[in-house]
Coordinates of C-alpha atoms and ligand atoms in Angstrom, one line a residue:
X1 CA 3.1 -11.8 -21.5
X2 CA 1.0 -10.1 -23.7
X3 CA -1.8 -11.6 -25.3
X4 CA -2.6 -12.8 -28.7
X5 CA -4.9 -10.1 -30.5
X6 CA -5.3 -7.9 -28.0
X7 CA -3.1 -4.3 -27.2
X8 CA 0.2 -4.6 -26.1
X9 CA -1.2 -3.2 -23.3
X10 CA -2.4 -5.9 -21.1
X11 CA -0.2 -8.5 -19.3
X12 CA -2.5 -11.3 -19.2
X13 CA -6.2 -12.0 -19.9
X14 CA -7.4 -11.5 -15.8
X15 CA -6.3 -7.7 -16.1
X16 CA -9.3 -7.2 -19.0
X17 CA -12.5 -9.2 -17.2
X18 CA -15.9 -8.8 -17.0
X19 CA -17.4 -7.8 -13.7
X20 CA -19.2 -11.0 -13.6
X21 CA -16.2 -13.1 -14.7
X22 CA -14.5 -11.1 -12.1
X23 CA -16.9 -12.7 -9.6
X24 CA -17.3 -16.1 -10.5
X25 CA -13.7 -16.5 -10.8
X26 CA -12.9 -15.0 -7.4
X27 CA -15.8 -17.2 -5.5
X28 CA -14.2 -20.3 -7.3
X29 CA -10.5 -19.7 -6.4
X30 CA -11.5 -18.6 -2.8
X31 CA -13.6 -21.8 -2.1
X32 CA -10.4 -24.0 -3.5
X33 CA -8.1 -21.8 -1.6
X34 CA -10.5 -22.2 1.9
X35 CA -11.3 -26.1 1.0
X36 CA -7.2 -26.4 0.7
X37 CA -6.0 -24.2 3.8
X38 CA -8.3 -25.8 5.9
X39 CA -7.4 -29.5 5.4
X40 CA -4.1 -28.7 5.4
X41 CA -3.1 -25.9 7.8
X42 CA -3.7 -26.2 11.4
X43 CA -4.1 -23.1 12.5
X44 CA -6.8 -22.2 9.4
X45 CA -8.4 -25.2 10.9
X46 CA -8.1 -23.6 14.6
X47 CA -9.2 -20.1 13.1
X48 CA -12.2 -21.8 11.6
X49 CA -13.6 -23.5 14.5
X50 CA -12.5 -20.4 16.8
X51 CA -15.5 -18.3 14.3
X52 CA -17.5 -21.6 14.7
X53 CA -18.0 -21.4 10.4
X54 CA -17.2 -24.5 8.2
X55 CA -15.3 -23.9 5.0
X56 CA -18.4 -24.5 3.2
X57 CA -20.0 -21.1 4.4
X58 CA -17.2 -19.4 2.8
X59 CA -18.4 -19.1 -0.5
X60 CA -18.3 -15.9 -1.7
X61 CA -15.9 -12.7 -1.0
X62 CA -18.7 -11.3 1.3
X63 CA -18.5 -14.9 3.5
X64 CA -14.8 -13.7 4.4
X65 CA -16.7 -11.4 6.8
X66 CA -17.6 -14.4 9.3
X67 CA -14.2 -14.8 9.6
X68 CA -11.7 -13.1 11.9
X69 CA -8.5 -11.1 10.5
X70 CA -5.4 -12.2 11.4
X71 CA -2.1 -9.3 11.7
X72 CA 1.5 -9.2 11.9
X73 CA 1.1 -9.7 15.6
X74 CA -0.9 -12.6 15.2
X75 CA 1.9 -14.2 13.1
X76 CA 4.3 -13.5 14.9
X77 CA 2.7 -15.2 18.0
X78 CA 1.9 -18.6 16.0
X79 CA 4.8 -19.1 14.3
X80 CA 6.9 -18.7 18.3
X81 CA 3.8 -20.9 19.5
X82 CA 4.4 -23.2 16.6
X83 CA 7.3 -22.9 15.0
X84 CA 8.6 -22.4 12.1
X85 CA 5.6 -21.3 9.8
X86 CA 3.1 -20.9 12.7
X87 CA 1.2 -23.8 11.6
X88 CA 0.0 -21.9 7.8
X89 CA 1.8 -24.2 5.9
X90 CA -0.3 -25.8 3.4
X91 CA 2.2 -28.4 1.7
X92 CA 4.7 -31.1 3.3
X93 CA 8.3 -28.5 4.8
X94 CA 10.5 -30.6 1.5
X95 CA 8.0 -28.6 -1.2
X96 CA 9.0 -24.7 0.3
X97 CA 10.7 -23.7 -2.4
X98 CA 12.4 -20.4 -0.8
X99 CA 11.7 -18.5 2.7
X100 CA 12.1 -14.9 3.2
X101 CA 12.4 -13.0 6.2
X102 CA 10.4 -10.0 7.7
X103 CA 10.9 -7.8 10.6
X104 CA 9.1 -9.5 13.4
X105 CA 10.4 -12.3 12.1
X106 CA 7.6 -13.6 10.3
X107 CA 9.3 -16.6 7.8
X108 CA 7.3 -16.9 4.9
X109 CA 7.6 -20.0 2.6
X110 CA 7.2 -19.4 -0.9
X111 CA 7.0 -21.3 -4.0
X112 CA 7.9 -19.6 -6.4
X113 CA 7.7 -21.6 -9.6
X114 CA 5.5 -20.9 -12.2
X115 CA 4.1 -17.5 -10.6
X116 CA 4.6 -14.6 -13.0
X117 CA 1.8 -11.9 -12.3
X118 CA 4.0 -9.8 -10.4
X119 CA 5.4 -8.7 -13.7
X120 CA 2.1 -7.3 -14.5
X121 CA 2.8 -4.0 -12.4
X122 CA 6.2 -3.5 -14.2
X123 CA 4.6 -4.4 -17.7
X124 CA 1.7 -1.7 -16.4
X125 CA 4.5 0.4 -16.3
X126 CA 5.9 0.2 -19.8
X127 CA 9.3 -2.2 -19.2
X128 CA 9.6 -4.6 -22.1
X129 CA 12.5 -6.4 -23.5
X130 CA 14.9 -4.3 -24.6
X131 CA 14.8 -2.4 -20.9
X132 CA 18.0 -2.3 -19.0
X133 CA 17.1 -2.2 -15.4
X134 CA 18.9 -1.6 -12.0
X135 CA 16.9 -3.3 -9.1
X136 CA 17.8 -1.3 -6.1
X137 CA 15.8 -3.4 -3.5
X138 CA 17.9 -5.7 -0.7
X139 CA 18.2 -9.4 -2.1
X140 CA 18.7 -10.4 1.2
X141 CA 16.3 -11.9 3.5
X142 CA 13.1 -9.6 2.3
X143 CA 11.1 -10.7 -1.3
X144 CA 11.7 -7.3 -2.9
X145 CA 15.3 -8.4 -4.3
X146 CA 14.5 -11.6 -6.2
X147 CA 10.9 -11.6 -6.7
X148 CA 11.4 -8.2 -8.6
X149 CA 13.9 -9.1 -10.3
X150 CA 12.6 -12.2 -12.1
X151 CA 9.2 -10.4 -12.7
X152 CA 11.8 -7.8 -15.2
X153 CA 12.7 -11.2 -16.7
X154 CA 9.4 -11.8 -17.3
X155 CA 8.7 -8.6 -19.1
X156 CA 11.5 -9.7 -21.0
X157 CA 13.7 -6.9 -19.8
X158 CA 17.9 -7.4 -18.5
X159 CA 18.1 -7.1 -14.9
X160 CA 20.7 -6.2 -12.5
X161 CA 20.7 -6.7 -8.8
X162 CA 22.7 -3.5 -7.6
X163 CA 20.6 -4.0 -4.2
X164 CA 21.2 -1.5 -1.5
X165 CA 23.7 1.5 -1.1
X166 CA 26.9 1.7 -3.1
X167 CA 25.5 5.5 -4.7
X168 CA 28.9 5.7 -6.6
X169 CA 28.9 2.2 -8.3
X170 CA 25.1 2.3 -9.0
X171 CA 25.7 5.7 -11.0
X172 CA 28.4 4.5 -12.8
X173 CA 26.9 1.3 -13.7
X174 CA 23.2 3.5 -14.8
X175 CA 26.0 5.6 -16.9
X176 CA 28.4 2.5 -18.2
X177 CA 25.5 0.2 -19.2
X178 CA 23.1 3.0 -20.7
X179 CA 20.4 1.2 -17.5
X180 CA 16.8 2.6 -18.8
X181 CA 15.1 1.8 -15.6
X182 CA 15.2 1.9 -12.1
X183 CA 13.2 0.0 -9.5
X184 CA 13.5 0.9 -6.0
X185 CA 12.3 3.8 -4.0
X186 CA 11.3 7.3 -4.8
X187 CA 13.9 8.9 -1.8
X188 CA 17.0 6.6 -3.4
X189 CA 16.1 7.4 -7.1
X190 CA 16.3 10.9 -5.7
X191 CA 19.6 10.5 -3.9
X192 CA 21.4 8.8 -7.2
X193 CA 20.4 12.3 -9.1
X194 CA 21.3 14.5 -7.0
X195 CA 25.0 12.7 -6.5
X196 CA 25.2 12.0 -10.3
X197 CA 25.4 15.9 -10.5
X198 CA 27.4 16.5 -7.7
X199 CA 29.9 14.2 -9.3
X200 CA 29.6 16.6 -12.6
X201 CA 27.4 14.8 -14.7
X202 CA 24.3 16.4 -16.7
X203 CA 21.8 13.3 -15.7
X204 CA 19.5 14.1 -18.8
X205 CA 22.0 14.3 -21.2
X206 CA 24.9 11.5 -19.5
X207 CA 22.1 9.0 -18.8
X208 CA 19.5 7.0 -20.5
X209 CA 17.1 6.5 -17.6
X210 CA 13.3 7.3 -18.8
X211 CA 11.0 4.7 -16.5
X212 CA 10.9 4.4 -12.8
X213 CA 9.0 1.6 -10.4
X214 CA 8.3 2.7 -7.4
X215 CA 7.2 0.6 -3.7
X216 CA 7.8 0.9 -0.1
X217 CA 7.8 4.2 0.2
X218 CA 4.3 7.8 -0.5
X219 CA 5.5 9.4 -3.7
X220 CA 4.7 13.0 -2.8
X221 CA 3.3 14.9 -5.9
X222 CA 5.4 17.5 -6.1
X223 CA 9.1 14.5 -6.5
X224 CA 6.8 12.8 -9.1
X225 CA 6.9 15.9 -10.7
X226 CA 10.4 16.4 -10.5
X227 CA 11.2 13.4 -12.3
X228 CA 8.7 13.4 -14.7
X229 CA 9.1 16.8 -15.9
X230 CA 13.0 17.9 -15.3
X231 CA 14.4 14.5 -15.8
X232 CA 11.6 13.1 -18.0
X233 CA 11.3 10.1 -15.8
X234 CA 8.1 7.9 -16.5
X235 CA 6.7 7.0 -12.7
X236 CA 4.9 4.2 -11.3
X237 CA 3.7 2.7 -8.3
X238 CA 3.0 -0.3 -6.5
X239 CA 1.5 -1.1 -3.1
X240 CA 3.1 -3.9 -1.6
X241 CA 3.3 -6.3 1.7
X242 CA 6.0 -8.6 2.2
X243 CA 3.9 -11.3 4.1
X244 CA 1.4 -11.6 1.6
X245 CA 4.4 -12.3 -0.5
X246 CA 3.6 -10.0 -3.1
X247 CA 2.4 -6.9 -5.2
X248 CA -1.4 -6.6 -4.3
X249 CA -2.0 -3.0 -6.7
X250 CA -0.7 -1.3 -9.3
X251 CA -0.5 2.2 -11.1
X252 CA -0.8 1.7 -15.2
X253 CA -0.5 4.8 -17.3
X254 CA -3.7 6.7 -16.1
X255 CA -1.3 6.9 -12.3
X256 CA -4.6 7.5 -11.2
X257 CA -4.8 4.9 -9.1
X258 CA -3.6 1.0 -8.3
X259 CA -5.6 -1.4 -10.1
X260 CA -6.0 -4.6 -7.7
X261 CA -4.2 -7.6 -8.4
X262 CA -6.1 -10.6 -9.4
X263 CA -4.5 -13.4 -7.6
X264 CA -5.6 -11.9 -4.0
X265 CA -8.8 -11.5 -2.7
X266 CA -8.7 -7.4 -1.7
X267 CA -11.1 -6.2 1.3
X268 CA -11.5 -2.8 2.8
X269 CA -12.8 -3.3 5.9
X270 CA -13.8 -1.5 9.3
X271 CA -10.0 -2.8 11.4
X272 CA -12.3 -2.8 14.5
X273 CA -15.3 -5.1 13.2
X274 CA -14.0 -6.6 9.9
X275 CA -17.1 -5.6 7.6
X276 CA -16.3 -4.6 4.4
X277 CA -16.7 -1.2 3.3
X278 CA -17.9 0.2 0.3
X279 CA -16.2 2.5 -2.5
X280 CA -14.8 5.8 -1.2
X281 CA -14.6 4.5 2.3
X282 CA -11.3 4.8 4.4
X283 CA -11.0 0.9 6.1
X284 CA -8.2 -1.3 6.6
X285 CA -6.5 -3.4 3.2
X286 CA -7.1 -7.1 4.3
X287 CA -5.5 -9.5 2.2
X288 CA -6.1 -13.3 1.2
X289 CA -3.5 -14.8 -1.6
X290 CA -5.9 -16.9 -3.9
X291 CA -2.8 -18.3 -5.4
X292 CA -0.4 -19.3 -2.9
X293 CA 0.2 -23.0 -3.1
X294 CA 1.8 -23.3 0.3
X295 CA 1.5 -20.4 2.4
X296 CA -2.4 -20.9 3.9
X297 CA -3.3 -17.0 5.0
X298 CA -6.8 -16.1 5.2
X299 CA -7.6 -12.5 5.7
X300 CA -4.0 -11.2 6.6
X301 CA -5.0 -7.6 8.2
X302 CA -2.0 -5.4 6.7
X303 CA -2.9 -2.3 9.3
X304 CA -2.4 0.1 6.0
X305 CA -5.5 2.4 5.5
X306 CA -7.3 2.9 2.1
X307 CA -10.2 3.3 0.1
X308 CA -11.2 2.1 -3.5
X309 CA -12.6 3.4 -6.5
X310 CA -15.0 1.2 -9.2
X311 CA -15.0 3.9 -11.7
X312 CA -13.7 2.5 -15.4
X313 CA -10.7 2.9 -16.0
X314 CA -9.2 4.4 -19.5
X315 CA -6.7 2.1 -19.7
X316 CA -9.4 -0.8 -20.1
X317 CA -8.1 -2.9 -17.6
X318 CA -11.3 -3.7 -15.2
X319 CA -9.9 -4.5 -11.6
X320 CA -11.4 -1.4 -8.9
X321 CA -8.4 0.6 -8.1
X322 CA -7.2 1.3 -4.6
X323 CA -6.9 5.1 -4.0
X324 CA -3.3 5.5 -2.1
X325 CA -2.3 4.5 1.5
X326 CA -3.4 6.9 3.4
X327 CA -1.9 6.1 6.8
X328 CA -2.0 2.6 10.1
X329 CA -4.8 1.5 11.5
X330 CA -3.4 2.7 14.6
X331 CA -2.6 6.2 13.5
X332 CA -6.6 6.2 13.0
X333 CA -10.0 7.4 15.0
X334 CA -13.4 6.5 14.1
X335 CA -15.2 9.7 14.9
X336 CA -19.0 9.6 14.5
X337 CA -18.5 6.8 11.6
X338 CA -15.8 8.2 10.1
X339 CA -11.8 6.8 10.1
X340 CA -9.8 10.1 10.8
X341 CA -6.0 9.2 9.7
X342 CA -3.1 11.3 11.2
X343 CA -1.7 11.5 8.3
X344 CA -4.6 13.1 6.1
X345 CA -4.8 15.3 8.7
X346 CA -1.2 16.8 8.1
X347 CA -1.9 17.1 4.8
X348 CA -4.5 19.6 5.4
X349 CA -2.5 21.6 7.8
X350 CA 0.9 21.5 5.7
X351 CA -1.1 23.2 3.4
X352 CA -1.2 26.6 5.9
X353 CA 2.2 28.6 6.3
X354 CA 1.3 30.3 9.7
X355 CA 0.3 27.2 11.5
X356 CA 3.3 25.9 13.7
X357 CA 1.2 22.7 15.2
X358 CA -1.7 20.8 15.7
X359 CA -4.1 18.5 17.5
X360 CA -7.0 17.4 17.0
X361 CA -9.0 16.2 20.4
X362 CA -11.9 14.1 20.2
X363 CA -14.5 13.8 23.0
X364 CA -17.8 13.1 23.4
X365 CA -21.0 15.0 24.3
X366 CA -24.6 14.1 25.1
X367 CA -23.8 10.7 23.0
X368 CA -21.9 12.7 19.9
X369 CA -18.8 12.5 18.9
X370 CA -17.3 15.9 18.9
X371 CA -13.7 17.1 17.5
X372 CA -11.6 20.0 17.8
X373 CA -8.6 21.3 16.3
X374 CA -6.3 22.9 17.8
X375 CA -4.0 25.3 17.0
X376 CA -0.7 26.8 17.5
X377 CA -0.1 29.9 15.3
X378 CA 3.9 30.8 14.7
X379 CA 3.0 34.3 15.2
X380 CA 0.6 36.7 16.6
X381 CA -2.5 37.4 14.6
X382 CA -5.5 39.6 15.5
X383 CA -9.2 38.4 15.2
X384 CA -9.7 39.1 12.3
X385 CA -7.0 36.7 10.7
X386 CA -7.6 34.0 12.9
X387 CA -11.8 33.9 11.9
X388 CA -10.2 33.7 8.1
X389 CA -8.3 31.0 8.8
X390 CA -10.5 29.1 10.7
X391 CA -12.7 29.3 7.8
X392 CA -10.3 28.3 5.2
X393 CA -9.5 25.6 7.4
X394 CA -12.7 24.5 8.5
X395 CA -13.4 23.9 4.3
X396 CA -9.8 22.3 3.3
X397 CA -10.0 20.0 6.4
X398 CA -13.5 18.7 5.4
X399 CA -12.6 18.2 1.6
X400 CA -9.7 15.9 2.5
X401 CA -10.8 14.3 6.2
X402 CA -14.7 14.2 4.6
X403 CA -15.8 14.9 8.4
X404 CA -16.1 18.7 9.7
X405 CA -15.0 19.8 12.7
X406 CA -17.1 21.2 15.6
X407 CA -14.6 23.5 16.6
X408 CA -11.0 25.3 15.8
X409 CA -9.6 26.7 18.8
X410 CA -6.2 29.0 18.8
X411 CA -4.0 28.0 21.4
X412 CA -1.4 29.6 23.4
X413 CA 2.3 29.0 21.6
X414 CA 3.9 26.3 23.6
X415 CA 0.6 24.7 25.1
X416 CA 1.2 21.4 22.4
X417 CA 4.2 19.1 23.9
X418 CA 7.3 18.6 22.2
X419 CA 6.1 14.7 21.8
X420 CA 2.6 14.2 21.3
X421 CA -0.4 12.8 19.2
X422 CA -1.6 13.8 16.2
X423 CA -5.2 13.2 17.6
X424 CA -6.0 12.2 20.7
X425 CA -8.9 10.0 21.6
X426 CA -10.4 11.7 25.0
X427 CA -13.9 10.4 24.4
X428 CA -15.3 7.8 28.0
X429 CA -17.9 5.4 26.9
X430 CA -19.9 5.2 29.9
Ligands
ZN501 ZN1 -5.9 1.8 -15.5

């Protein structure tokens, strides 16, 4: 919990180091972690000699790089192949302290004692002792439930595991026991409002909810804005993967913004060659636990796209800060360098009223990559509109996509399937 002589602020000493501390300490827990997986987890063993590298080439964070990334699918392949942990158990089966469940299923082993950094988002986010808090998460199978809820009692705050659904009982229980915080997601928080006032209540004035902790789910702007400004509603968020076992970034007051967690190594890197990318890059979040004592990952791929920032932050803590999720890996296109993510990509056409739908085609000319939108208008316009819009559109889609395209073309209403691709890859290599 906090430290001795410094702001309330800061969780533990890790959140405030020095760039170079920063380094030395991640090249010293990654060679432990490496020197540990590989004597005892098969299949690190098995990846190793796969790459051909020893664990003494893996040194530094850029030495992950020799190494290949392993995904969901991958896990979910070794642990049929080798059951029950896929051979990435690091410890003798008696010394798993718990074992959650993911879709797939992937079982992940956890030990759980003595770990307390996941309180560090939900201290980032201002809940203390004193904090009475409804955990909204499932408690079974998944991490969310438990893990969560212990990190409150390491803030000190009293938690309560509602879980999932109920509505009615969870709004009489925010009501009855005066509950300050929530945790869960944005949509649910939403949903609990909205019934509260159905059911006649005035949620500012009947309820004493004023800090929200958000995962597993975007947080559009304009809901953030809702709760923070007509329910007074302090947000924050957290990005989160559930076979990592853990919160890998999080939002402090700036909400400008996840600051990377310290007890993971963090890479953004190019999904289809696993180099690392550099700041303001969009790459794949690739993820090895430098503090797991029994669960041996190395470079777990999480298929989420992002990019980071190494700007200071105001808050003082020190760790880069990832910028949002912006979509999959497989949602993405590398056009002439450059990820292009389905999702961004809506963004920038949600922003235009006439537009009914879109695709963007890529193909390839004379050895270029070359990229069209194309669009389907909701009604008639003349010329003159149209070379507006495509201007306006040509701008707003290369301030958020950073890539322009070579060409907008207005298409016929109805020529764009009822299911189809958000961009489609037409490009031959030959
Ligand atoms: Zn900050």
């Amino acid at each position: 919990m906090a430290i001795k002589g410094k702001p309330d602020e800061f969780f533990d000493e890790l959140e405030i180091m020095s760039a170079d501390t920063r380094e030395k300490y991640f090249n010293q827990r990654l060679s432990q972690t490496i020197d540990h997986a590989y004597r005892h987890a098969p299949a690190v063993r098995e990846i190793f000699e796969e790459a051909g590298v020893s664990p003494d080439q893996i040194r530094s964070v850029k030495d992950l790089e020799r190494l290949p990334i392993t995904r969901k699918t991958d896990l979910i392949d070794l642990q049929k192949a080798n059951p029950p942990y896929g051979g990435f158990l690091t410890t003798p089966p008696e010394e798993v302290e718990r074992v959650f469940l993911s879709p797939g299923p992937v079982y992940e082993p956890i030990q759980h004692s003595g770990i307390r950094w996941f309180a560090k988002s939900f201290w980032a986010a201002g809940f203390r002792k004193g904090d009475v808090v409804i955990n909204t998460f499932t408690y079974h199978l998944s991490p969310a439930g438990i893990l969560f809820h212990e990190a409150l009692r390491d803030c000190g705050a009293t938690a309560i595991p509602m879980g999932t659904g109920n509505t009615e009982i969870q709004i009489q229980t925010m009501h009855d026991l005066k509950v300050t915080g929530y945790v869960g997601t944005p949509s649910f928080l939403m949903t609990l409002i909205k019934r509260a006032e159905e059911m006649g209540y005035n949620f500012r004035r009947d309820f004493a909810l004023k800090r929200a902790w958000f995962t597993g789910e975007m947080l559009p702007p304009s809901l953030r804005k809702t709760f923070e400004e007509d329910y007074q509603i302090a947000t924050a968020q957290t990005y989160a993967v559930t076979e990592t076992g853990g919160a890998l970034a999080y939002e402090c007051r700036e909400k400008s913004g996840m600051h990377l967690m310290d007890e993971y190594v963090i890479e953004i890197v190019d999904p289809e060659t696993g180099k690392q990318l550099g700041p303001g890059e969009i790459g794949e979040i690739v993820v090895t636990p430098i503090h797991n004592k029994v669960w041996g990952l190395v470079r777990f791929g999480t298929g989420d796209l992002s990019s980071y920032i190494t700007e200071p932050c105001p808050c003082g803590r020190t760790a880069n800060r990832l910028t949002g999720i912006v979509g999959r890996a497989g949602d993405a296109i590398k056009v002439r360098g450059m990820f292009v993510v389905a999702k961004q990509a809506e963004q920038v056409f949600l922003g235009f009223e006439e537009i009914a739908k879109f695709q963007i085609s890529v193909t390839r000319r004379e050895q270029r990559d070359e990229m069209t939108l194309k669009v389907e208008l909701k009604h008639e316009a003349t010329e003159e509109d149209k070379r507006r819009l495509a201007k306006d559109l040509d701008g707003k889609f290369q301030d958020v996509c950073r890539i322009k395209p070579d060409r907008i073309d207005f298409i016929k209403k109805g020529t764009i399937p009822e299911q189809y691709q958000k961009i489609v890859d037409e490009r031959t290599w030959e």
